[in-house]
Amino acid sequence: MVKQPRLYALVPCAGTGERAASGQPKQYAPLAGQAMVAHTLAALARVPRLTATLVVLAPLDTQFAAHVPGFGGERAWAVACGGATRAASVAQGLVELQRRGAGAKDWVLVHDAARCLLRAEWVDRLIDACADDTVGGLLALPVADTVKQAEAGRSVRTLPRSDKWAAQTPQMFRLGLLQQALANAGDAVTDEASAVEALGHAPLLVRGELENFKITWPAELALAERLLHSRNRSEIA
Ligand code: C5P
């Protein structure tokens, strides 16, 4: 008898990563001896409560298998069903999860392939905080910097920051609610929580970590590389 609800991770990995300028989709950029997404998936594999992790690849992806050899089996699924936007890739991934037996009440933790410094304990923190919640939630950080409104490269206004949080991933919602939210919100949303908010719900903000940043630019790739090397050194020591 399967314990309900189950938990699934869904990793949208179908982006082209043009902003990182690494000459290839950023999820495959080399990082401390492995492709970026290999680090992400290794962290998720260390969360025993996840029934499975589904990676959503671009339809014409030819690189994943070479970059993440050995990814497969009962708990590791990769499917080339990505869409033109992140939201479309996630929506397609939800359909795939249903095809593989996930139900509307099961939880889905959507996590960016490009947040590759993820640690299993942060995923556990999110699961513990949201498991009894009616809506679900996300890892996020209170904004520490003073936030400026820009016009033509100049600061024209300072925004109040005390109520501002920067959204991270994973973002954890029930499959049924997330599917409804994405269908309602369309392709423009950049995270799951904003789609859920648009239905009138208020996702729980669960404190994330500075190290859980998303790699977009080359400088972040270099920083991630340094952090991974120092983690490896402290694990060896
Ligand atoms: O480009 P951005 O950093 O916003 O992408 C966030 C995540 O969404 C990445 O893991 C990327 O691979 C994924 N994505 C996707 N399908 C797209 C665009 C982005 O799965 N069409």
XYZ file of N, CA and C and ligand atoms in Angstrom:
732
model
N 0.851 -1.204 0.000
C 0.000 0.000 0.000
C 0.888 1.256 0.000
N 0.668 2.139 -0.975
C 1.479 3.347 -1.087
C 1.003 4.388 -0.088
N 1.975 4.970 0.625
C 1.625 6.006 1.598
C 1.265 7.296 0.843
N 0.148 7.902 1.184
C -0.312 9.109 0.486
C -0.139 10.326 1.368
N 0.010 11.508 0.868
C 0.369 11.758 -0.518
C 1.849 11.514 -0.762
N 2.186 11.231 -2.005
C 3.597 11.056 -2.344
C 4.225 12.412 -2.684
N 5.554 12.414 -2.713
C 6.299 13.634 -3.055
C 7.146 13.356 -4.290
N 7.062 14.256 -5.263
C 7.878 14.141 -6.475
C 8.681 15.419 -6.662
N 9.889 15.293 -7.178
C 10.614 16.475 -7.632
C 10.460 16.586 -9.140
N 10.304 17.811 -9.609
C 10.214 18.066 -11.053
C 11.261 19.135 -11.381
N 12.185 18.795 -12.262
C 13.282 19.709 -12.582
C 13.146 20.172 -14.033
N 12.678 21.423 -14.250
C 12.646 21.924 -15.627
C 14.076 22.157 -16.090
N 14.432 21.515 -17.175
C 15.833 21.503 -17.631
C 15.869 21.707 -19.143
N 14.896 22.488 -19.632
C 14.729 22.614 -21.083
C 15.089 24.004 -21.578
N 15.789 24.784 -20.744
C 16.147 26.143 -21.147
C 17.361 26.154 -22.049
N 17.526 27.278 -22.737
C 18.681 27.396 -23.630
C 19.841 28.118 -22.953
N 19.533 28.852 -21.880
C 20.593 29.469 -21.081
C 21.422 30.491 -21.816
N 20.768 31.272 -22.676
C 21.532 32.246 -23.474
C 22.249 33.279 -22.602
N 21.615 33.646 -21.468
C 22.201 34.725 -20.656
C 23.531 34.329 -20.034
N 23.737 33.041 -19.792
C 24.990 32.614 -19.162
C 26.163 32.652 -20.142
N 25.849 32.743 -21.434
C 26.874 32.887 -22.488
C 27.957 31.826 -22.416
N 27.584 30.612 -22.044
C 28.593 29.560 -21.949
C 28.657 28.753 -23.251
N 27.878 29.181 -24.264
C 27.935 28.512 -25.555
C 27.137 27.221 -25.606
N 26.412 26.910 -24.548
C 25.565 25.718 -24.524
C 24.486 25.948 -23.474
N 23.426 25.108 -23.454
C 22.426 25.281 -22.397
C 23.114 25.267 -21.032
N 22.773 26.246 -20.200
C 23.589 26.429 -18.977
C 23.545 25.218 -18.052
N 22.461 24.445 -18.110
C 22.385 23.284 -17.202
C 23.479 22.251 -17.479
N 24.118 22.371 -18.655
C 25.189 21.439 -18.993
C 26.581 22.067 -18.861
N 26.628 23.282 -18.391
C 27.933 23.930 -18.217
C 28.772 23.113 -17.237
N 30.071 22.957 -17.527
C 30.924 22.186 -16.613
C 31.149 22.943 -15.318
N 31.053 22.216 -14.225
C 31.141 22.831 -12.904
C 31.768 21.813 -11.963
N 32.971 22.107 -11.496
C 33.665 21.221 -10.560
C 33.630 19.765 -11.038
N 33.915 19.573 -12.319
C 34.083 18.219 -12.838
C 32.829 17.522 -13.318
N 31.676 18.195 -13.181
C 30.428 17.593 -13.658
C 29.575 18.671 -14.307
N 28.547 18.249 -15.065
C 27.612 19.236 -15.594
C 26.794 19.818 -14.433
N 26.398 21.077 -14.578
C 25.632 21.749 -13.524
C 24.442 20.906 -13.034
N 23.673 20.385 -13.971
C 22.457 19.655 -13.563
C 22.786 18.362 -12.814
N 23.970 17.814 -13.038
C 24.352 16.591 -12.305
C 24.446 16.880 -10.813
N 24.937 18.068 -10.451
C 24.998 18.446 -9.032
C 23.585 18.584 -8.460
N 22.714 19.225 -9.235
C 21.325 19.426 -8.794
C 20.656 18.076 -8.515
N 20.820 17.155 -9.443
C 20.150 15.851 -9.318
C 20.762 15.012 -8.205
N 22.057 15.183 -7.979
C 22.690 14.441 -6.873
C 22.097 14.888 -5.538
N 21.820 16.197 -5.399
C 21.228 16.692 -4.154
C 19.817 16.121 -3.970
N 19.031 16.116 -5.029
C 17.661 15.593 -4.917
C 17.667 14.089 -4.627
N 18.658 13.386 -5.169
C 18.746 11.939 -4.929
C 19.010 11.639 -3.454
N 19.506 12.647 -2.730
C 19.785 12.442 -1.300
C 18.583 12.778 -0.417
N 17.402 12.915 -1.027
C 16.176 13.167 -0.248
C 15.311 11.907 -0.321
N 15.399 11.034 0.675
C 14.722 9.735 0.564
C 13.203 9.842 0.463
N 12.637 10.941 0.972
C 11.173 11.051 0.928
C 10.625 11.280 -0.476
N 11.477 11.623 -1.431
C 10.999 11.824 -2.801
C 10.764 10.467 -3.467
N 9.549 10.262 -3.953
C 9.238 9.013 -4.653
C 10.068 8.913 -5.930
N 10.175 10.033 -6.656
C 10.974 10.061 -7.885
C 11.268 11.504 -8.258
N 12.280 11.673 -9.100
C 12.594 12.988 -9.670
C 12.407 12.899 -11.176
N 11.594 13.823 -11.708
C 11.379 13.884 -13.157
C 12.130 15.085 -13.718
N 13.012 14.825 -14.679
C 13.733 15.899 -15.353
C 13.051 16.156 -16.692
N 12.678 17.411 -16.919
C 12.015 17.776 -18.175
C 13.052 18.369 -19.117
N 13.320 17.656 -20.197
C 14.341 18.073 -21.163
C 13.689 18.724 -22.377
N 14.489 19.501 -23.112
C 14.013 20.056 -24.381
C 13.767 18.906 -25.353
N 12.753 19.047 -26.219
C 12.422 17.949 -27.138
C 13.620 17.475 -27.970
N 14.523 18.388 -28.295
C 15.668 17.988 -29.128
C 16.954 17.816 -28.319
N 16.806 17.652 -27.020
C 18.002 17.501 -26.171
C 18.812 16.265 -26.588
N 20.102 16.492 -26.766
C 20.961 15.354 -27.115
C 22.076 15.180 -26.088
N 22.058 15.998 -25.033
C 23.219 16.048 -24.146
C 23.018 15.412 -22.781
N 21.762 15.310 -22.341
C 21.530 14.920 -20.951
C 22.187 13.574 -20.614
N 21.944 12.578 -21.451
C 22.435 11.227 -21.133
C 23.961 11.203 -20.995
N 24.626 11.998 -21.827
C 26.094 12.024 -21.753
C 26.570 12.759 -20.508
N 25.813 13.804 -20.118
C 26.253 14.612 -18.973
C 25.864 14.013 -17.629
N 24.802 13.230 -17.622
C 24.375 12.616 -16.354
C 24.246 11.111 -16.564
N 25.361 10.445 -16.833
C 25.282 9.004 -17.081
C 24.806 8.301 -15.818
N 24.028 7.295 -15.985
C 23.568 6.558 -14.810
C 22.271 7.086 -14.242
N 21.762 8.219 -14.782
C 20.479 8.706 -14.285
C 19.378 7.854 -14.901
N 18.629 7.176 -14.076
C 17.585 6.295 -14.580
C 17.128 5.377 -13.465
N 16.180 4.516 -13.759
C 15.687 3.588 -12.752
C 14.372 4.048 -12.155
N 14.028 3.453 -11.035
C 12.692 3.670 -10.453
C 12.463 5.077 -9.938
N 13.541 5.735 -9.495
C 13.366 7.049 -8.865
C 13.931 8.191 -9.708
N 14.352 7.931 -10.906
C 15.046 8.943 -11.713
C 14.533 8.885 -13.151
N 13.691 9.846 -13.500
C 13.046 9.835 -14.805
C 13.452 11.078 -15.598
N 13.812 10.896 -16.860
C 14.113 12.031 -17.741
C 13.246 11.901 -18.988
N 12.515 12.962 -19.302
C 11.596 12.914 -20.431
C 11.753 14.191 -21.252
N 11.840 14.046 -22.559
C 12.052 15.201 -23.443
C 10.708 15.812 -23.823
N 10.059 16.435 -22.848
C 8.717 16.990 -23.089
C 8.666 18.482 -22.778
N 9.814 19.165 -22.794
C 9.856 20.579 -22.432
C 9.115 21.463 -23.424
N 8.751 22.657 -22.958
C 8.039 23.619 -23.794
C 8.886 24.855 -24.049
N 8.245 25.871 -24.610
C 8.969 27.082 -25.011
C 9.315 27.971 -23.823
N 8.602 27.825 -22.730
C 8.890 28.620 -21.525
C 9.032 27.674 -20.341
N 9.568 28.222 -19.251
C 9.706 27.424 -18.035
C 8.335 26.898 -17.589
N 7.326 27.784 -17.616
C 5.987 27.377 -17.164
C 5.453 26.233 -18.033
N 5.697 26.322 -19.344
C 5.216 25.259 -20.238
C 5.953 23.953 -19.960
N 7.243 24.049 -19.658
C 8.005 22.834 -19.338
C 7.473 22.186 -18.064
N 7.163 23.005 -17.067
C 6.622 22.460 -15.813
C 5.250 21.829 -16.065
N 4.409 22.528 -16.817
C 3.059 21.997 -17.094
C 3.153 20.647 -17.812
N 4.068 20.538 -18.766
C 4.245 19.258 -19.470
C 4.752 18.185 -18.509
N 5.626 18.595 -17.611
C 6.150 17.649 -16.629
C 5.052 17.112 -15.717
N 4.105 17.960 -15.366
C 2.996 17.498 -14.512
C 2.165 16.437 -15.233
N 1.945 16.639 -16.535
C 1.200 15.643 -17.319
C 1.959 14.313 -17.302
N 3.273 14.393 -17.435
C 4.108 13.189 -17.434
C 4.050 12.489 -16.071
N 4.067 13.275 -14.990
C 3.965 12.673 -13.647
C 2.637 11.926 -13.504
N 1.572 12.530 -14.005
C 0.257 11.856 -13.932
C 0.276 10.555 -14.718
N 0.896 10.623 -15.888
C 0.988 9.423 -16.731
C 1.709 8.297 -15.997
N 2.605 8.687 -15.085
C 3.385 7.699 -14.340
C 2.790 7.418 -12.970
N 1.550 7.835 -12.764
C 0.823 7.408 -11.565
C 0.645 8.441 -10.477
N 1.151 9.658 -10.658
C 0.961 10.682 -9.617
C -0.494 11.154 -9.631
N -0.992 11.488 -8.446
C -2.372 11.934 -8.317
C -2.445 13.419 -7.968
N -3.674 13.956 -8.029
C -3.879 15.400 -7.809
C -3.427 15.843 -6.426
N -3.514 14.937 -5.436
C -3.149 15.321 -4.065
C -1.660 15.137 -3.765
N -0.952 14.509 -4.660
C 0.487 14.331 -4.436
C 1.195 15.682 -4.534
N 2.293 15.791 -3.780
C 3.073 17.031 -3.794
C 4.102 16.988 -4.917
N 4.307 18.138 -5.556
C 5.362 18.264 -6.559
C 6.299 19.387 -6.116
N 7.582 19.073 -6.034
C 8.590 20.086 -5.687
C 9.314 20.480 -6.968
N 8.994 21.652 -7.483
C 9.626 22.104 -8.720
C 10.934 22.788 -8.358
N 12.014 22.348 -8.996
C 13.328 22.925 -8.677
C 14.102 23.224 -9.951
N 14.650 24.448 -10.033
C 15.431 24.848 -11.202
C 16.702 24.008 -11.320
N 16.961 23.506 -12.522
C 18.231 22.812 -12.771
C 19.404 23.721 -12.436
N 19.195 25.025 -12.618
C 20.286 25.998 -12.460
C 20.533 26.399 -11.001
N 19.820 25.834 -10.057
C 20.143 26.028 -8.623
C 20.847 24.750 -8.157
N 22.103 24.669 -8.555
C 22.812 23.395 -8.437
C 23.570 23.252 -7.125
N 23.513 24.265 -6.255
C 24.178 24.149 -4.954
C 23.212 23.640 -3.887
N 22.049 23.211 -4.323
C 21.015 22.715 -3.407
C 21.577 21.665 -2.446
N 21.077 21.683 -1.223
C 21.419 20.630 -0.257
C 20.140 19.922 0.174
N 20.262 18.615 0.399
C 19.095 17.810 0.769
C 18.413 18.371 2.018
N 19.203 18.900 2.960
C 18.585 19.382 4.209
C 17.652 20.572 3.966
N 17.924 21.380 2.928
C 17.036 22.505 2.625
C 15.718 21.989 2.025
N 15.811 20.919 1.231
C 14.595 20.312 0.676
C 13.759 19.742 1.820
N 14.434 19.088 2.760
C 13.729 18.526 3.920
C 13.040 19.633 4.728
N 13.725 20.773 4.854
C 13.144 21.905 5.591
C 11.829 22.351 4.934
N 11.836 22.433 3.610
C 10.636 22.852 2.877
C 9.518 21.819 3.055
N 9.864 20.552 2.920
C 8.859 19.497 3.049
C 8.244 19.533 4.451
N 9.093 19.641 5.477
C 8.588 19.659 6.856
C 7.646 20.844 7.081
N 7.981 21.997 6.490
C 7.164 23.199 6.702
C 5.832 23.129 5.952
N 5.822 22.466 4.814
C 4.640 22.523 3.936
C 3.749 21.287 3.990
N 4.239 20.197 4.553
C 3.517 18.923 4.443
C 2.087 19.015 4.980
N 1.843 19.846 6.010
C 0.491 19.964 6.554
C -0.188 21.262 6.133
N 0.404 21.964 5.183
C -0.158 23.248 4.761
C -1.246 23.022 3.704
N -2.239 23.897 3.701
C -3.316 23.721 2.719
C -2.902 24.199 1.327
N -1.932 25.109 1.248
C -1.542 25.663 -0.055
C -0.231 25.061 -0.561
N 0.802 25.063 0.304
C 2.160 24.704 -0.116
C 3.041 25.931 0.028
N 4.261 25.849 -0.440
C 5.154 26.993 -0.241
C 6.444 26.856 -1.015
N 7.375 27.740 -0.662
C 8.618 27.831 -1.428
C 9.750 28.281 -0.527
N 10.973 27.901 -0.905
C 12.134 28.490 -0.262
C 12.297 29.918 -0.788
N 12.642 30.817 0.095
C 12.799 32.223 -0.297
C 13.654 32.907 0.753
N 14.192 34.067 0.393
C 15.023 34.828 1.329
C 14.506 36.252 1.467
N 14.430 36.777 2.693
C 14.079 38.192 2.840
C 15.112 39.039 2.091
N 14.660 40.071 1.406
C 15.584 40.910 0.644
C 16.381 41.780 1.615
N 17.705 41.675 1.532
C 18.578 42.413 2.465
C 19.027 43.756 1.881
N 19.192 43.818 0.573
C 19.660 45.059 -0.048
C 18.530 46.082 -0.139
N 18.883 47.346 -0.176
C 17.891 48.381 -0.467
C 17.524 48.271 -1.942
N 16.220 48.308 -2.220
C 15.750 47.984 -3.570
C 15.383 49.267 -4.319
N 15.964 49.422 -5.487
C 15.772 50.623 -6.291
C 14.883 50.346 -7.493
N 14.055 51.292 -7.801
C 13.306 51.252 -9.061
C 14.134 52.000 -10.096
N 14.360 51.336 -11.244
C 15.236 51.949 -12.258
C 14.434 52.480 -13.436
N 14.917 53.574 -13.968
C 14.431 54.058 -15.265
C 15.643 54.510 -16.047
N 15.813 53.964 -17.218
C 16.942 54.303 -18.108
C 18.275 54.269 -17.366
N 18.453 53.240 -16.546
C 19.740 53.062 -15.884
C 19.969 53.964 -14.685
N 18.925 54.716 -14.257
C 19.068 55.580 -13.079
C 18.044 55.187 -12.033
N 18.442 55.375 -10.786
C 17.548 55.043 -9.680
C 16.559 56.189 -9.476
N 15.278 55.905 -9.649
C 14.278 56.973 -9.520
C 13.444 56.842 -8.249
N 13.554 55.696 -7.581
C 12.705 55.474 -6.413
C 13.318 54.362 -5.571
N 13.099 54.446 -4.255
C 13.520 53.367 -3.361
C 12.269 52.676 -2.831
N 12.230 51.379 -2.982
C 11.028 50.625 -2.619
C 11.146 50.097 -1.193
N 10.035 50.025 -0.463
C 10.103 49.423 0.871
C 10.522 47.958 0.744
N 11.442 47.515 1.594
C 11.941 46.139 1.425
C 11.485 45.205 2.537
N 10.883 45.758 3.611
C 10.619 44.906 4.778
C 9.626 43.782 4.450
N 8.822 43.959 3.437
C 7.855 42.916 3.075
C 8.263 42.179 1.802
N 9.522 42.322 1.404
C 9.952 41.704 0.140
C 10.829 40.468 0.394
N 10.548 39.420 -0.334
C 11.345 38.196 -0.295
C 11.750 37.842 -1.715
N 12.919 37.281 -1.867
C 13.372 36.788 -3.172
C 13.054 35.292 -3.248
N 12.299 34.924 -4.272
C 11.844 33.536 -4.399
C 12.965 32.639 -4.893
N 13.083 31.467 -4.292
C 14.011 30.439 -4.765
C 13.183 29.219 -5.170
N 13.844 28.129 -5.364
C 13.194 26.838 -5.507
C 13.959 25.855 -4.624
N 13.389 24.711 -4.253
C 12.127 24.150 -4.704
C 10.911 24.958 -4.253
N 9.838 24.802 -5.061
C 8.518 25.319 -4.734
C 7.588 24.112 -4.721
N 6.863 23.973 -3.618
C 6.157 22.713 -3.336
C 4.642 22.931 -3.301
N 3.955 22.345 -4.260
C 2.491 22.456 -4.329
C 1.905 21.106 -4.701
N 0.597 20.974 -4.390
C -0.068 19.735 -4.800
C -0.253 19.766 -6.317
N -0.098 18.605 -6.927
C -0.126 18.516 -8.393
C -1.392 19.153 -8.968
N -2.539 18.843 -8.368
C -3.812 19.345 -8.909
C -3.885 20.862 -8.870
N -3.495 21.435 -7.732
C -3.527 22.896 -7.595
C -2.554 23.548 -8.577
N -1.376 22.971 -8.703
C -0.358 23.551 -9.582
C -0.799 23.496 -11.042
N -1.431 22.407 -11.406
C -1.892 22.269 -12.780
C -2.955 23.326 -13.103
N -3.864 23.485 -12.147
C -4.917 24.490 -12.324
C -4.302 25.896 -12.387
N -3.329 26.139 -11.521
C -2.706 27.465 -11.455
C -1.969 27.790 -12.747
N -1.226 26.828 -13.286
C -0.460 27.086 -14.507
C -1.386 27.248 -15.709
N -2.459 26.484 -15.737
C -3.417 26.617 -16.841
C -4.055 28.004 -16.804
N -4.293 28.510 -15.598
C -4.923 29.823 -15.426
C -3.940 30.956 -15.727
N -2.687 30.770 -15.334
C -1.723 31.877 -15.411
C -1.098 32.023 -16.797
N -1.023 30.962 -17.547
C -0.384 31.048 -18.864
C 1.132 30.961 -18.761
N 1.787 31.235 -19.875
C 3.216 30.954 -20.009
C 4.148 31.991 -19.397
N 3.612 33.149 -19.034
C 4.511 34.253 -18.668
C 5.078 34.130 -17.254
N 4.460 33.341 -16.380
C 4.936 33.305 -14.988
C 6.343 32.711 -14.914
N 7.149 33.272 -14.017
C 8.532 32.800 -13.910
C 8.722 31.850 -12.736
N 7.687 31.687 -11.910
C 7.744 30.630 -10.902
C 6.339 30.095 -10.623
N 6.294 28.986 -9.910
C 5.024 28.327 -9.641
C 4.193 29.141 -8.658
N 4.885 29.741 -7.656
C 4.168 30.472 -6.615
C 3.347 31.612 -7.214
N 3.872 32.289 -8.221
C 3.103 33.409 -8.779
C 1.830 32.906 -9.455
N 1.881 31.729 -10.051
C 0.672 31.159 -10.639
C -0.337 30.804 -9.546
N 0.161 30.265 -8.432
C -0.728 29.888 -7.325
C -1.328 31.155 -6.675
N -0.502 32.204 -6.548
C -1.004 33.487 -6.013
C -2.145 34.025 -6.882
N -2.017 33.871 -8.186
C -3.029 34.411 -9.103
C -4.393 33.747 -8.908
N -4.391 32.565 -8.269
C -5.671 31.909 -7.941
C -6.222 32.417 -6.609
N -5.478 33.302 -5.948
C -5.951 33.857 -4.674
C -5.377 33.175 -3.450
N -4.423 32.281 -3.641
C -3.795 31.597 -2.499
C -2.511 32.311 -2.093
N -2.088 32.065 -0.856
C -0.855 32.690 -0.352
C 0.137 31.600 0.060
N 1.068 31.255 -0.820
C 2.051 30.209 -0.501
C 2.918 30.586 0.702
N 3.313 29.559 1.453
C 4.140 29.753 2.643
C 5.578 30.081 2.232
N 6.136 31.129 2.849
C 7.538 31.481 2.599
C 8.401 30.761 3.631
N 9.252 29.886 3.164
C 10.127 29.095 4.039
C 11.550 29.579 3.799
N 12.231 29.925 4.880
C 13.548 30.543 4.730
C 14.532 29.645 3.973
N 15.066 30.170 2.881
C 16.055 29.436 2.087
C 17.467 29.789 2.512
N 18.397 29.659 1.611
C 19.814 29.912 1.905
C 20.419 30.745 0.785
N 21.355 31.608 1.142
C 22.053 32.432 0.158
C 22.719 31.553 -0.913
N 23.247 30.404 -0.476
C 23.961 29.529 -1.422
C 23.041 28.868 -2.448
N 21.754 28.972 -2.220
C 20.814 28.343 -3.154
C 20.480 29.310 -4.293
N 21.468 30.017 -4.796
C 21.193 30.991 -5.862
C 21.093 30.296 -7.211
N 20.439 31.008 -8.137
C 20.285 30.461 -9.487
C 21.395 30.985 -10.382
N 22.022 30.096 -11.120
C 23.098 30.518 -12.022
C 22.490 31.058 -13.312
N 22.783 32.313 -13.564
C 22.315 32.938 -14.797
C 23.483 33.497 -15.580
N 24.408 34.134 -14.871
C 25.506 34.847 -15.513
C 26.824 34.099 -15.292
N 27.821 34.331 -16.160
C 29.127 33.655 -16.004
C 29.746 33.854 -14.622
N 29.567 35.032 -14.028
C 30.176 35.284 -12.715
C 29.587 34.346 -11.658
N 28.289 34.008 -11.801
C 27.669 33.095 -10.836
C 28.182 31.668 -11.029
N 28.477 31.342 -12.272
C 29.061 30.030 -12.552
C 30.412 29.909 -11.841
N 31.206 30.972 -11.934
C 32.530 30.965 -11.298
C 32.392 30.883 -9.771
N 31.425 31.587 -9.211
C 31.208 31.544 -7.763
C 30.761 30.138 -7.324
N 29.868 29.539 -8.094
C 29.399 28.187 -7.768
C 30.567 27.208 -7.789
N 31.428 27.383 -8.764
C 32.608 26.514 -8.890
C 33.460 26.609 -7.613
N 33.678 27.835 -7.156
C 34.507 28.014 -5.955
C 33.838 27.378 -4.740
N 32.534 27.570 -4.628
C 31.817 27.018 -3.470
C 31.834 25.485 -3.488
N 31.661 24.913 -4.672
C 31.669 23.444 -4.752
C 33.050 22.893 -4.411
N 34.092 23.570 -4.873
C 35.444 23.117 -4.532
C 35.672 23.192 -3.027
N 35.192 24.268 -2.400
C 35.445 24.370 -0.958
C 34.591 23.362 -0.188
N 33.400 23.045 -0.698
C 32.606 21.975 -0.066
C 33.353 20.646 -0.160
N 33.880 20.363 -1.382
C 34.597 19.097 -1.566
C 35.786 19.004 -0.627
N 36.499 20.142 -0.491
C 37.671 20.129 0.398
C 37.241 19.856 1.830
N 36.141 20.485 2.278
C 35.760 20.280 3.682
C 35.198 18.883 3.899
N 34.644 18.256 2.818
C 34.170 16.876 2.964
C 35.337 15.893 3.054
N 36.417 16.214 2.308
C 37.594 15.333 2.325
C 38.324 15.460 3.666
N 38.371 16.710 4.182
C 39.136 16.970 5.413
C 38.539 16.241 6.609
O 16.149 30.748 -17.824
P 15.810 30.560 -16.387
O 17.007 30.722 -15.491
O 14.655 31.344 -15.908
O 15.394 29.025 -16.251
C 15.008 28.462 -15.027
C 14.859 26.965 -15.196
O 13.813 26.663 -16.102
C 16.120 26.290 -15.744
O 16.333 25.084 -15.016
C 15.781 26.055 -17.213
O 16.449 24.932 -17.785
C 14.279 25.803 -17.135
N 13.568 26.103 -18.393
C 12.809 25.097 -19.009
N 12.153 25.346 -20.188
C 12.257 26.546 -20.802
C 13.007 27.589 -20.179
C 13.651 27.338 -18.965
O 12.733 23.990 -18.491
N 11.648 26.720 -21.978
